[in-house]
Coordinates of N, CA, C and O in Angstrom, one line a residue:
X1 N -7.4 45.0 10.2 CA -8.5 45.6 11.3 C -7.9 45.5 12.8 O -7.3 44.5 13.3
X2 N -8.1 46.8 13.2 CA -7.9 46.7 14.8 C -9.1 46.4 15.4 O -10.0 46.8 14.8
X3 N -9.6 45.7 16.8 CA -10.3 45.7 17.4 C -10.2 46.5 18.6 O -9.0 46.3 19.5
X4 N -10.7 47.7 18.5 CA -10.7 48.8 19.8 C -10.8 48.1 21.1 O -10.6 48.4 22.0
X5 N -11.8 46.7 21.1 CA -11.9 46.5 22.4 C -10.9 45.2 23.2 O -11.0 45.0 24.3
X6 N -10.1 45.2 22.3 CA -8.8 44.5 22.8 C -7.7 45.1 23.1 O -7.5 46.2 22.4
X7 N -7.0 44.8 24.1 CA -5.7 45.4 24.4 C -4.2 45.0 24.1 O -4.4 43.7 23.8
X8 N -3.5 45.8 23.9 CA -2.5 45.6 23.6 C -2.0 43.9 24.6 O -1.3 43.0 23.6
X9 N -2.0 43.8 25.7 CA -1.5 42.6 26.4 C -2.4 41.7 25.9 O -1.6 40.5 25.9
X10 N -3.5 41.7 25.8 CA -4.5 40.5 25.4 C -3.8 40.0 24.2 O -3.7 38.7 23.9
X11 N -3.8 40.9 23.1 CA -3.3 40.7 21.6 C -1.8 39.9 21.8 O -1.6 38.6 21.1
X12 N -0.7 40.5 22.6 CA 0.5 40.4 22.9 C 0.0 38.7 23.8 O 0.7 37.5 23.0
X13 N -0.6 38.2 24.4 CA -0.5 36.7 25.2 C -1.4 36.3 24.0 O -1.0 34.9 24.1
X14 N -2.2 36.2 23.4 CA -2.9 35.6 22.4 C -1.7 35.2 21.2 O -1.6 33.9 20.9
X15 N -0.9 36.1 20.8 CA 0.3 36.0 20.2 C 0.9 34.8 20.7 O 1.7 34.0 19.7
X16 N 1.5 34.9 22.0 CA 2.3 34.1 22.4 C 2.1 32.7 22.3 O 2.3 31.6 22.4
X17 N 0.3 32.6 22.6 CA -0.5 31.2 22.8 C -0.3 30.8 21.6 O -0.3 29.7 21.4
X18 N -0.8 31.3 20.4 CA -0.4 30.8 18.8 C 0.6 30.3 19.0 O 0.7 29.2 18.0
X19 N 1.9 31.2 19.0 CA 2.8 30.9 18.8 C 3.4 29.4 19.2 O 4.1 28.6 18.9
X20 N 2.8 29.2 20.8 CA 3.3 28.0 21.4 C 2.6 26.8 20.6 O 2.9 25.9 20.6
X21 N 1.5 27.2 20.0 CA 0.7 26.1 19.7 C 1.0 25.6 18.6 O 1.0 24.1 17.9
X22 N 1.7 26.8 17.3 CA 2.5 26.4 16.3 C 3.8 25.4 16.4 O 3.8 24.2 15.7
X23 N 4.6 25.8 17.7 CA 5.4 24.8 18.1 C 5.2 23.6 18.5 O 5.8 22.2 17.9
X24 N 4.0 23.2 19.2 CA 3.4 22.2 19.6 C 3.2 21.2 18.1 O 3.7 19.8 18.0
X25 N 2.4 21.7 17.5 CA 1.8 20.9 15.8 C 3.2 20.9 15.2 O 3.4 19.6 14.9
X26 N 4.1 21.5 15.6 CA 5.1 21.3 14.1 C 5.7 20.3 15.4 O 6.6 19.2 14.5
X27 N 6.2 20.2 16.7 CA 6.7 19.0 17.3 C 5.9 17.6 17.1 O 6.7 16.7 16.6
X28 N 4.7 17.7 16.9 CA 3.7 16.3 16.8 C 4.3 16.3 15.5 O 4.2 15.0 15.4
X29 N 4.2 17.0 14.2 CA 4.2 16.6 12.9 C 5.5 15.8 12.8 O 5.6 14.9 12.0
X30 N 6.1 16.3 13.8 CA 8.0 15.4 13.5 C 7.6 14.4 14.0 O 8.4 13.3 13.6
X31 N 7.0 14.3 15.2 CA 7.3 12.8 15.9 C 6.2 11.6 14.8 O 6.4 10.6 15.0
X32 N 5.1 12.2 14.5 CA 4.6 11.7 13.5 C 5.4 11.0 12.1 O 5.3 9.8 12.0
X33 N 5.9 12.3 11.9 CA 7.0 11.3 10.7 C 7.7 10.7 11.1 O 7.9 9.7 10.6
X34 N 8.3 10.9 12.2 CA 9.4 9.8 12.7 C 8.5 8.3 13.0 O 9.3 7.1 12.7
X35 N 7.7 8.3 13.3 CA 6.8 7.1 14.0 C 6.1 6.6 13.0 O 6.2 5.3 12.4
X36 N 5.7 7.3 11.5 CA 5.7 6.7 10.0 C 6.9 6.1 9.5 O 7.0 4.8 9.2
X37 N 8.1 6.5 9.5 CA 9.3 6.2 9.3 C 9.2 4.8 9.7 O 9.8 3.7 9.2
X38 N 9.6 5.0 10.9 CA 9.5 3.5 11.8 C 8.7 2.4 11.7 O 9.3 1.5 11.4
X39 N 7.3 2.9 11.3 CA 6.7 1.6 10.8 C 6.8 1.1 9.6 O 7.1 -0.2 9.5
X40 N 7.4 2.3 8.6 CA 7.8 1.9 7.3 C 8.8 0.8 7.0 O 8.6 -0.5 6.6
X41 N 9.7 1.1 8.1 CA 10.9 0.2 8.4 C 10.5 -1.5 8.5 O 11.1 -2.3 8.3
X42 N 9.6 -1.1 9.7 CA 9.3 -2.0 10.3 C 8.9 -3.0 9.3 O 8.7 -4.3 9.4
X43 N 7.5 -2.5 8.5 CA 6.9 -3.2 7.6 C 8.1 -4.0 6.6 O 7.4 -5.1 6.1
X44 N 8.7 -3.0 6.4 CA 9.8 -3.9 5.4 C 10.2 -4.8 5.7 O 10.8 -6.4 4.6
X45 N 11.1 -4.7 7.0 CA 11.5 -6.3 7.6 C 10.4 -7.2 7.5 O 11.4 -8.3 7.2
X46 N 9.7 -7.1 8.1 CA 8.7 -8.1 7.8 C 8.1 -8.8 6.7 O 8.1 -9.8 6.4
X47 N 8.2 -7.6 5.8 CA 7.7 -8.2 4.2 C 9.0 -9.0 3.8 O 9.0 -10.0 3.2
X48 N 10.4 -8.8 4.1 CA 11.7 -9.5 3.6 C 11.8 -10.9 4.3 O 11.7 -12.1 3.8
X49 N 11.2 -10.9 5.5 CA 11.1 -12.1 6.3 C 10.4 -13.1 6.1 O 10.3 -14.5 5.5
X50 N 8.9 -12.7 5.6 CA 7.8 -13.3 5.3 C 8.2 -14.0 3.7 O 7.8 -14.8 3.5
X51 N 8.7 -13.1 2.8 CA 8.5 -13.7 1.5 C 10.0 -14.4 1.3 O 10.2 -15.1 0.5
X52 N 11.2 -14.0 2.3 CA 12.5 -14.7 1.9 C 12.5 -16.1 2.9 O 13.5 -16.9 2.6
X53 N 11.3 -16.5 3.6 CA 11.7 -17.7 4.4 C 11.3 -18.9 3.5 O 10.6 -18.7 2.9
X54 N 11.9 -20.1 3.9 CA 11.8 -20.8 3.0 C 10.7 -22.0 3.4 O 10.2 -22.8 2.9
X55 N 9.7 -21.4 4.7 CA 9.1 -22.2 5.0 C 7.1 -21.3 4.1 O 7.3 -20.4 4.2
X56 N 6.5 -22.3 4.2 CA 4.9 -21.6 3.4 C 4.2 -21.1 4.4 O 4.4 -21.5 5.5
X57 N 4.0 -19.6 4.3 CA 3.2 -19.1 5.1 C 1.9 -18.4 4.7 O 1.5 -18.1 3.6
X58 N 0.8 -18.7 5.1 CA -0.3 -18.4 4.7 C -1.6 -17.9 5.9 O -1.6 -18.2 6.8
X59 N -2.4 -17.3 5.4 CA -3.7 -16.4 6.2 C -4.9 -17.0 5.5 O -5.0 -16.4 4.3
X60 N -5.9 -17.7 6.4 CA -7.0 -17.9 5.9 C -8.0 -17.4 6.7 O -7.7 -16.9 8.0
X61 N -9.0 -17.4 5.8 CA -10.0 -16.3 6.7 C -11.4 -16.6 5.9 O -11.4 -16.7 4.4
X62 N -12.3 -17.0 6.4 CA -13.9 -17.4 5.8 C -14.0 -18.2 4.7 O -14.2 -18.1 3.7
X63 N -12.9 -19.6 4.9 CA -12.5 -20.6 3.8 C -11.8 -20.3 2.7 O -11.5 -21.1 2.0
X64 N -11.1 -19.0 3.1 CA -10.1 -18.6 1.6 C -8.9 -18.4 2.1 O -8.7 -18.0 3.3
X65 N -7.8 -18.7 1.5 CA -6.4 -18.3 1.7 C -6.6 -16.4 1.2 O -6.6 -16.4 -0.1
X66 N -5.9 -16.0 2.1 CA -6.2 -14.5 1.9 C -4.7 -13.8 1.6 O -4.5 -12.9 1.0
X67 N -3.9 -14.6 2.1 CA -2.2 -14.3 2.0 C -1.5 -15.5 1.7 O -1.9 -16.5 2.4
X68 N -0.8 -15.7 0.6 CA 0.4 -17.0 0.8 C 1.8 -16.0 0.2 O 1.8 -15.3 -0.3
X69 N 2.5 -16.7 1.0 CA 3.9 -16.5 0.8 C 4.7 -17.1 -0.6 O 4.2 -17.9 -0.8
X70 N 5.9 -16.4 -1.0 CA 6.2 -16.9 -2.5 C 6.6 -18.8 -2.1 O 6.6 -19.8 -2.9
X71 N 7.1 -19.2 -0.7 CA 7.3 -20.5 -0.4 C 6.4 -21.0 -0.4 O 6.3 -22.6 -1.1
X72 N 5.0 -20.6 0.0 CA 3.7 -21.5 0.0 C 3.2 -21.7 -1.6 O 3.1 -22.9 -2.0
X73 N 3.7 -20.7 -2.3 CA 3.4 -21.1 -4.0 C 4.4 -22.0 -4.4 O 3.8 -22.7 -5.0
X74 N 5.6 -22.3 -4.2 CA 6.6 -22.8 -4.4 C 6.1 -24.3 -4.0 O 6.4 -25.5 -4.9
X75 N 5.6 -24.7 -2.6 CA 5.4 -25.7 -2.0 C 4.1 -26.2 -2.8 O 4.0 -27.6 -3.3
X76 N 2.8 -25.5 -3.4 CA 1.8 -26.2 -3.5 C 1.6 -25.8 -5.3 O 1.3 -26.8 -6.1
X77 N 2.5 -25.3 -6.1 CA 2.8 -25.1 -7.7 C 1.9 -24.6 -8.1 O 1.6 -24.6 -9.3
X78 N 0.6 -24.4 -7.2 CA -0.6 -23.5 -8.0 C -0.1 -21.5 -7.8 O 0.9 -21.4 -7.3
X79 N -0.9 -20.8 -8.6 CA -0.4 -19.6 -9.1 C -1.1 -18.9 -7.8 O -1.9 -19.7 -7.3
X80 N -0.7 -17.9 -7.6 CA -1.3 -17.1 -6.0 C -2.7 -16.8 -6.7 O -3.5 -17.0 -5.9
X81 N -3.0 -16.2 -7.8 CA -4.4 -16.1 -8.0 C -5.4 -17.4 -7.9 O -6.4 -17.5 -7.1
X82 N -4.8 -18.8 -8.4 CA -5.5 -20.1 -7.8 C -5.6 -20.1 -6.3 O -6.6 -20.8 -6.0
X83 N -4.8 -20.0 -5.7 CA -4.7 -20.2 -4.3 C -5.5 -19.3 -3.5 O -6.1 -19.7 -2.3
X84 N -5.7 -18.1 -4.2 CA -6.8 -17.2 -3.0 C -7.7 -16.9 -3.5 O -8.7 -15.6 -2.9
X85 N -8.2 -17.7 -4.7 CA -9.1 -17.4 -5.2 C -10.4 -18.7 -5.1 O -11.9 -18.8 -5.5
X86 N -9.7 -19.7 -4.6 CA -10.6 -21.0 -4.5 C -10.3 -21.3 -2.8 O -10.1 -20.8 -1.8
X87 N -11.6 -22.3 -2.7 CA -11.5 -22.5 -0.8 C -10.4 -23.0 -0.6 O -9.9 -24.2 -1.6
X88 N -9.8 -23.0 0.4 CA -9.1 -23.3 1.0 C -8.7 -25.1 1.2 O -7.9 -25.7 1.1
X89 N -10.0 -25.7 1.3 CA -10.3 -27.1 1.3 C -9.8 -28.0 0.2 O -9.7 -29.1 -0.2
X90 N -9.8 -26.7 -1.4 CA -9.7 -27.6 -2.5 C -8.1 -28.2 -2.4 O -7.8 -29.1 -3.0
X91 N -7.5 -27.7 -1.5 CA -5.8 -28.3 -1.8 C -5.8 -29.2 -0.7 O -4.5 -29.4 -0.6
X92 N -6.7 -29.5 0.0 CA -6.2 -30.6 1.2 C -7.0 -31.7 0.4 O -7.8 -31.8 0.3
X93 N -6.2 -32.7 0.7 CA -6.6 -34.1 0.2 C -8.1 -34.3 0.8 O -7.9 -34.6 2.3
X94 N -8.7 -35.4 0.3 CA -10.1 -35.8 0.9 C -10.2 -36.0 2.0 O -11.4 -35.9 2.6
X95 N -9.4 -37.3 2.0 CA -9.4 -38.0 3.8 C -8.9 -37.0 4.7 O -9.4 -37.8 5.8
X96 N -8.4 -36.0 4.3 CA -8.1 -35.2 5.5 C -8.5 -34.1 5.6 O -9.0 -32.8 6.7
X97 N -9.6 -33.7 4.9 CA -10.6 -32.7 5.0 C -11.5 -32.0 6.1 O -11.4 -31.5 6.9
X98 N -12.0 -33.4 6.6 CA -12.7 -33.5 7.6 C -11.9 -32.9 9.1 O -12.3 -32.0 10.0
X99 N -10.6 -33.6 9.3 CA -10.0 -33.4 10.6 C -9.7 -31.6 10.4 O -9.6 -30.8 11.4
X100 N -9.0 -31.6 9.2 CA -8.5 -30.0 9.0 C -9.6 -28.6 9.6 O -9.3 -27.6 10.3
X101 N -11.1 -29.2 8.8 CA -12.3 -28.2 8.8 C -12.2 -28.5 10.7 O -12.9 -27.4 11.2
X102 N -12.3 -29.4 11.0 CA -12.6 -29.5 12.6 C -11.6 -29.1 13.4 O -12.3 -27.9 14.2
X103 N -10.4 -29.0 12.8 CA -9.3 -28.2 14.2 C -9.8 -26.6 13.6 O -9.3 -25.7 14.9
X104 N -9.9 -26.3 12.6 CA -9.9 -24.6 12.3 C -11.3 -24.3 13.0 O -11.3 -23.4 13.7
X105 N -12.1 -25.1 12.8 CA -13.1 -24.4 13.6 C -13.5 -24.7 15.1 O -13.6 -23.5 15.8
X106 N -12.7 -25.3 15.8 CA -12.0 -25.8 17.1 C -11.6 -24.4 17.5 O -11.6 -23.8 18.7
X107 N -10.4 -24.1 16.6 CA -9.6 -22.9 16.8 C -10.3 -21.5 16.9 O -10.1 -20.5 17.9
X108 N -11.0 -21.4 16.1 CA -12.1 -20.0 15.9 C -13.3 -20.1 17.0 O -13.1 -18.9 17.5
X109 N -13.4 -20.8 17.9 CA -14.2 -21.2 19.0 C -13.6 -20.8 20.1 O -14.0 -20.9 21.2
X110 N -12.3 -20.7 20.1 CA -10.9 -20.7 21.2 C -11.0 -21.9 21.8 O -10.4 -21.7 22.7
X111 N -10.7 -23.0 21.3 CA -10.5 -24.0 22.3 C -9.1 -24.2 22.5 O -8.3 -24.2 21.3
X112 N -8.5 -24.8 23.4 CA -7.2 -25.0 23.7 C -6.9 -26.5 23.1 O -7.5 -27.4 23.5
X113 N -6.0 -26.6 21.9 CA -5.7 -28.2 22.0 C -3.9 -27.8 20.9 O -4.0 -26.5 20.8
X114 N -3.3 -28.7 21.3 CA -2.0 -28.6 19.9 C -2.2 -28.1 18.9 O -3.4 -28.3 18.4
X115 N -1.7 -27.0 18.5 CA -1.3 -26.4 16.9 C -1.0 -26.7 15.7 O -0.9 -26.2 14.7
X116 N 0.1 -27.7 16.2 CA 0.8 -28.4 15.4 C 0.2 -30.2 14.7 O 0.0 -30.9 15.7
X117 N 0.0 -30.2 13.7 CA -1.0 -31.4 13.1 C 0.0 -31.3 11.5 O 0.2 -30.5 10.8
X118 N -0.5 -32.6 11.1 CA 0.1 -33.0 9.5 C -1.3 -33.5 8.7 O -1.6 -34.1 9.5
X119 N -1.3 -33.3 7.9 CA -2.3 -33.8 6.8 C -1.7 -33.4 5.3 O -0.7 -32.9 5.4
X120 N -2.4 -34.3 4.3 CA -2.2 -34.1 3.3 C -2.9 -33.0 2.0 O -3.6 -32.9 2.6
X121 N -1.5 -32.8 1.4 CA -2.6 -31.5 0.3 C -2.1 -32.1 -1.1 O -1.5 -33.3 -1.2
X122 N -2.8 -31.7 -1.8 CA -2.7 -31.7 -3.3 C -2.3 -30.7 -3.8 O -2.7 -29.8 -3.9
X123 N -1.2 -31.1 -4.6 CA -0.3 -29.8 -5.4 C -1.0 -30.1 -6.9 O -1.8 -30.5 -6.9
X124 N -0.6 -28.6 -7.5 CA -0.6 -28.6 -8.9 C -0.7 -29.6 -9.8 O -1.8 -29.5 -10.7
X125 N 0.0 -30.4 -9.7 CA 0.0 -31.7 -10.6 C -0.8 -32.6 -10.3 O -0.5 -34.1 -10.8
X126 N -1.6 -32.6 -9.0 CA -2.3 -33.9 -9.0 C -1.5 -34.5 -7.9 O -2.3 -35.7 -7.1
X127 N -0.1 -34.2 -7.5 CA 0.3 -35.2 -6.9 C 0.1 -34.9 -4.9 O -0.2 -33.6 -4.9
X128 N 0.0 -36.1 -4.0 CA -0.1 -35.4 -2.7 C 1.5 -35.7 -1.9 O 2.4 -36.5 -2.2
X129 N 1.5 -34.2 -1.0 CA 2.5 -34.3 -0.4 C 1.7 -34.0 1.3 O 0.5 -33.6 1.3
X130 N 3.1 -34.3 2.1 CA 2.6 -34.5 3.6 C 2.9 -32.6 3.9 O 3.9 -32.4 3.5
X131 N 2.0 -31.9 4.8 CA 2.5 -30.8 5.1 C 2.0 -30.6 6.4 O 1.2 -31.5 7.0
X132 N 2.9 -30.2 7.3 CA 2.8 -29.6 8.8 C 2.0 -28.2 8.7 O 2.6 -27.1 8.1
X133 N 1.1 -28.0 9.6 CA 0.6 -26.9 9.8 C 1.2 -26.5 11.7 O 0.7 -27.1 12.6
X134 N 1.6 -25.2 11.5 CA 1.4 -24.5 12.7 C 0.8 -23.7 13.0 O 0.6 -22.4 12.3
X135 N -0.4 -23.6 13.4 CA -1.5 -22.6 13.5 C -1.0 -21.4 14.7 O -0.9 -21.8 15.9
X136 N -1.5 -20.3 14.4 CA -1.2 -18.9 15.1 C -2.7 -18.2 15.1 O -2.9 -18.4 14.0
X137 N -3.0 -17.9 16.4 CA -4.1 -17.1 16.1 C -3.7 -16.0 17.0 O -3.1 -15.7 18.0

């Protein structure tokens, strides 16, 4: 349908603006695709690093272990399910729980103090091992 109230120059201008906008959207989509690809590659490198390192890595939140890497599983001997469904204090030797919890609370409160310390852990078979913790926030 033709709109008699619009002139040819107005329609040509509108068409030109629409073509420019389409071009901008296509470029934006291309940039977005490249950013997504870069993010996927970065995530894959990070995953390989975390899963391949021989040091135990974990993320604790609200008293629970939210993430554990394969080395952490090997050190403790527990299944991933056990480690991520029980309170993390269950795996700390009873004599060391107080210091670990105190340091955790202080770290959460933003206090500055050494982030590296050692404490005893209880492995799946009930044995006790010393573990070193390097805390990162």
